[in-house]
XYZ file of C-alpha atoms in Angstrom:
276
model
C -54.495 -36.967 1.074
C -51.024 -35.975 2.175
C -48.752 -38.721 3.392
C -45.373 -38.228 5.045
C -43.071 -41.220 4.674
C -39.485 -42.260 4.235
C -38.411 -42.334 0.598
C -36.177 -45.373 0.812
C -37.525 -47.037 -2.320
C -37.430 -43.798 -4.292
C -33.865 -43.016 -3.297
C -32.817 -46.588 -4.029
C -34.337 -46.272 -7.489
C -32.561 -42.983 -8.082
C -29.281 -44.487 -6.944
C -29.753 -47.389 -9.340
C -30.425 -44.980 -12.202
C -27.440 -42.890 -11.169
C -24.970 -45.761 -10.978
C -26.154 -47.702 -14.045
C -23.582 -48.144 -16.779
C -25.873 -49.723 -19.370
C -28.761 -47.440 -20.252
C -31.090 -46.680 -23.129
C -28.658 -44.161 -24.569
C -31.149 -41.321 -25.000
C -28.909 -38.862 -26.790
C -29.319 -35.178 -25.980
C -27.379 -32.018 -26.651
C -24.940 -33.711 -29.014
C -23.400 -32.398 -32.212
C -25.512 -32.091 -35.335
C -24.756 -31.183 -38.911
C -26.267 -28.033 -40.329
C -25.105 -27.836 -43.944
C -22.670 -24.953 -43.396
C -19.938 -26.421 -45.585
C -16.738 -27.138 -43.675
C -17.969 -25.317 -40.586
C -17.378 -27.707 -37.682
C -20.703 -28.877 -36.259
C -20.524 -29.007 -32.450
C -23.772 -28.335 -30.639
C -23.561 -26.386 -27.393
C -26.257 -25.386 -24.947
C -24.923 -22.246 -23.283
C -26.497 -20.867 -20.134
C -25.316 -17.305 -19.563
C -25.956 -14.068 -17.720
C -25.446 -10.465 -18.782
C -25.646 -8.057 -15.898
C -27.412 -10.714 -13.823
C -30.095 -11.518 -16.423
C -30.080 -15.208 -17.295
C -30.623 -16.646 -20.768
C -29.949 -19.862 -22.666
C -28.960 -20.512 -26.284
C -28.387 -23.599 -28.376
C -25.519 -23.243 -30.862
C -24.872 -25.647 -33.714
C -21.385 -24.753 -34.952
C -18.017 -23.344 -33.992
C -18.727 -20.155 -35.935
C -21.917 -19.559 -33.929
C -19.949 -20.075 -30.724
C -17.295 -17.623 -31.910
C -19.978 -15.038 -32.716
C -21.597 -15.477 -29.305
C -18.267 -14.928 -27.560
C -17.893 -11.693 -29.533
C -21.318 -10.548 -28.327
C -20.462 -11.426 -24.732
C -17.229 -9.459 -25.021
C -19.212 -6.517 -26.413
C -21.543 -6.668 -23.398
C -18.592 -6.803 -21.008
C -16.929 -3.872 -22.785
C -20.143 -1.877 -22.365
C -20.052 -2.360 -18.590
C -21.927 -5.599 -17.859
C -20.408 -8.561 -16.066
C -21.028 -11.645 -18.189
C -20.849 -15.309 -17.248
C -21.526 -18.553 -19.073
C -21.389 -22.311 -18.765
C -21.731 -25.002 -21.424
C -24.265 -27.498 -20.076
C -24.006 -29.893 -23.002
C -20.466 -30.455 -24.264
C -18.911 -30.837 -20.822
C -15.353 -32.009 -20.534
C -14.029 -34.310 -17.845
C -13.684 -32.181 -14.698
C -11.342 -34.018 -12.368
C -10.728 -31.107 -9.976
C -12.804 -31.382 -6.819
C -12.362 -30.215 -3.241
C -8.969 -28.623 -2.599
C -7.884 -29.399 -6.166
C -10.807 -27.368 -7.497
C -9.617 -24.291 -5.611
C -6.066 -24.733 -6.910
C -7.321 -25.195 -10.439
C -9.548 -22.126 -10.574
C -8.318 -19.950 -13.401
C -7.965 -16.164 -13.714
C -6.749 -13.827 -16.430
C -6.201 -10.078 -16.635
C -5.221 -8.661 -19.999
C -5.565 -5.557 -22.149
C -6.096 -7.744 -25.231
C -9.670 -8.586 -26.171
C -8.501 -11.401 -28.453
C -6.429 -12.951 -25.669
C -9.444 -12.857 -23.377
C -11.658 -14.400 -26.071
C -9.197 -17.250 -26.657
C -8.983 -17.813 -22.901
C -12.791 -18.010 -22.712
C -12.703 -20.703 -25.406
C -10.051 -22.627 -23.519
C -11.984 -22.493 -20.254
C -15.178 -23.665 -21.968
C -13.333 -26.694 -23.333
C -12.362 -27.578 -19.765
C -16.025 -27.510 -18.724
C -15.620 -24.508 -16.420
C -17.989 -21.671 -15.599
C -16.539 -18.394 -16.880
C -17.066 -14.817 -15.641
C -15.692 -11.797 -17.535
C -15.731 -8.042 -16.935
C -13.977 -5.037 -18.459
C -12.471 -2.053 -16.659
C -12.626 0.905 -19.046
C -10.524 3.082 -16.784
C -7.525 0.761 -17.037
C -8.502 -0.896 -20.325
C -8.225 -4.304 -18.672
C -10.249 -7.458 -19.262
C -10.683 -9.580 -16.127
C -11.733 -13.207 -16.236
C -12.224 -15.991 -13.715
C -13.234 -19.599 -14.278
C -14.110 -22.397 -11.877
C -15.543 -25.905 -11.629
C -17.227 -25.099 -8.311
C -18.793 -21.737 -7.496
C -17.229 -19.965 -4.484
C -19.001 -21.013 -1.288
C -19.691 -17.410 -0.257
C -21.648 -16.973 -3.482
C -23.473 -20.304 -3.292
C -24.494 -20.029 0.354
C -26.532 -16.902 -0.225
C -28.190 -18.268 -3.353
C -29.084 -21.853 -2.504
C -31.650 -21.214 0.237
C -35.217 -21.833 -0.877
C -37.068 -24.411 -2.953
C -35.763 -25.886 -6.184
C -37.656 -27.952 -8.743
C -35.543 -30.943 -9.754
C -35.795 -30.985 -13.565
C -33.472 -33.747 -14.654
C -30.359 -35.838 -14.200
C -27.980 -36.213 -17.141
C -25.362 -38.951 -17.265
C -22.636 -38.584 -19.884
C -20.207 -41.338 -20.768
C -16.804 -39.907 -21.639
C -14.029 -41.398 -23.699
C -10.415 -41.490 -22.530
C -9.890 -37.923 -23.829
C -12.854 -36.521 -21.902
C -15.146 -36.205 -24.917
C -18.798 -37.209 -24.633
C -19.665 -40.580 -26.210
C -23.363 -40.403 -25.345
C -25.806 -38.891 -22.834
C -28.633 -40.459 -20.839
C -31.507 -38.478 -19.390
C -33.708 -39.055 -16.319
C -36.688 -36.742 -15.756
C -38.979 -37.247 -12.727
C -41.988 -35.956 -14.691
C -41.493 -38.695 -17.286
C -42.188 -41.213 -14.530
C -45.251 -39.369 -13.294
C -43.756 -37.534 -10.314
C -42.564 -34.045 -9.484
C -39.636 -33.495 -7.116
C -38.697 -30.447 -5.049
C -35.700 -29.802 -2.816
C -35.975 -27.150 -0.088
C -32.715 -25.900 1.438
C -33.222 -24.256 4.847
C -30.828 -21.951 6.679
C -30.607 -24.369 9.634
C -28.953 -26.993 7.399
C -32.111 -29.034 6.788
C -32.885 -30.353 3.318
C -36.470 -31.416 2.580
C -37.284 -33.580 -0.426
C -40.927 -33.457 -1.534
C -42.362 -35.737 -4.192
C -45.789 -35.123 -5.704
C -47.296 -38.225 -7.292
C -49.742 -38.626 -10.144
C -52.447 -39.714 -7.696
C -52.167 -36.440 -5.723
C -50.175 -38.086 -2.927
C -47.270 -36.290 -1.311
C -44.157 -37.962 0.080
C -41.470 -36.113 2.022
C -38.112 -36.873 3.545
C -35.622 -34.740 5.455
C -31.913 -34.823 5.995
C -28.976 -32.431 6.398
C -27.129 -30.512 3.735
C -23.637 -29.054 3.978
C -21.562 -26.697 1.879
C -17.793 -27.026 2.234
C -15.392 -24.097 2.235
C -14.439 -25.213 -1.268
C -18.050 -24.896 -2.433
C -19.012 -28.580 -2.618
C -22.650 -29.360 -1.794
C -23.423 -32.617 0.027
C -26.554 -34.418 1.209
C -27.720 -38.028 1.341
C -30.965 -36.920 -0.324
C -29.242 -35.844 -3.519
C -29.087 -38.561 -6.203
C -25.979 -40.597 -5.558
C -25.838 -39.333 -1.964
C -22.464 -37.707 -2.429
C -20.669 -34.382 -2.916
C -21.441 -32.209 -5.926
C -19.774 -29.256 -7.584
C -22.080 -26.249 -7.807
C -21.259 -25.521 -11.441
C -23.869 -22.788 -11.878
C -26.221 -20.952 -9.555
C -28.425 -17.902 -10.115
C -31.779 -16.883 -8.605
C -33.376 -18.986 -11.382
C -31.145 -21.986 -12.052
C -28.858 -24.347 -10.168
C -26.674 -26.945 -11.892
C -24.680 -29.519 -9.934
C -22.051 -31.775 -11.458
C -19.503 -34.408 -10.596
C -17.283 -37.045 -12.194
C -17.016 -40.718 -11.403
C -14.446 -43.308 -12.353
C -15.724 -45.590 -15.058
C -13.704 -48.108 -17.002
C -10.392 -47.890 -18.795
C -12.388 -46.621 -21.762
C -13.374 -43.446 -19.915
C -15.291 -41.888 -17.065
C -18.828 -40.724 -16.316
C -19.993 -37.155 -15.891
C -23.222 -36.444 -13.977
C -25.258 -33.275 -13.985
C -28.345 -32.307 -11.957
C -30.486 -29.400 -13.159
C -32.856 -27.421 -10.944
C -35.172 -24.446 -11.422
C -36.068 -22.177 -8.533
C -39.667 -21.938 -7.357
C -41.354 -19.772 -4.742
C -42.898 -22.747 -2.948
C -44.082 -26.294 -3.450
C -47.647 -27.052 -4.396
């Protein structure tokens, strides 16, 4: 039996999860040792595209990260546009709204090594990075941003997205992750879908374990600066669109914490053809 009802209790619960400072400290995507001598062990989960094809890799050390950057540069040199985002070791991203536009980074250089070092620097800042190579001029071109350009996001966001998880990271004063906490709807017995319509309507659909269906609707907006907002999103506030492809959407934002650091939030979605 399909029921349509307001999701006040659900959204209240999500807000409580979102705003909580004391959690169970379920650690995910953190650094691990791997026995490679003095090789620095920093685990990264890199989501990336090569010529529009999306993939994901988990890297354990700095040397693995360096090797992956070399492979991405090779792909760019061979004519593919490459992009990547670290969805684990995020740094504190304070640039939002107008500041995010001002803080977008670009680089054009004929030096592969300079481009590679710039890619490393941008990753440390928690930015999404796009790189291409112009063989005619011998120039490497890079751009990096905390929020995807609105003209790119607007054409990609329409449709239905499966809400996979919410990650809350506590950061120290230097922007490094102290620990992560994970919320997954499926772990609580429900499945959540968000449908973005061209008329500005956002529909949240929740499928319960007992085959019941709950829905709620509201508006969604996308600012000129690329920030996505809706009261139906966890936290009911504005989010940076850190990553969006036909398959994956990742939203992020920072929040003031204590004098010991801040909090970084990330929502992860997978695209689906329709809800069931």
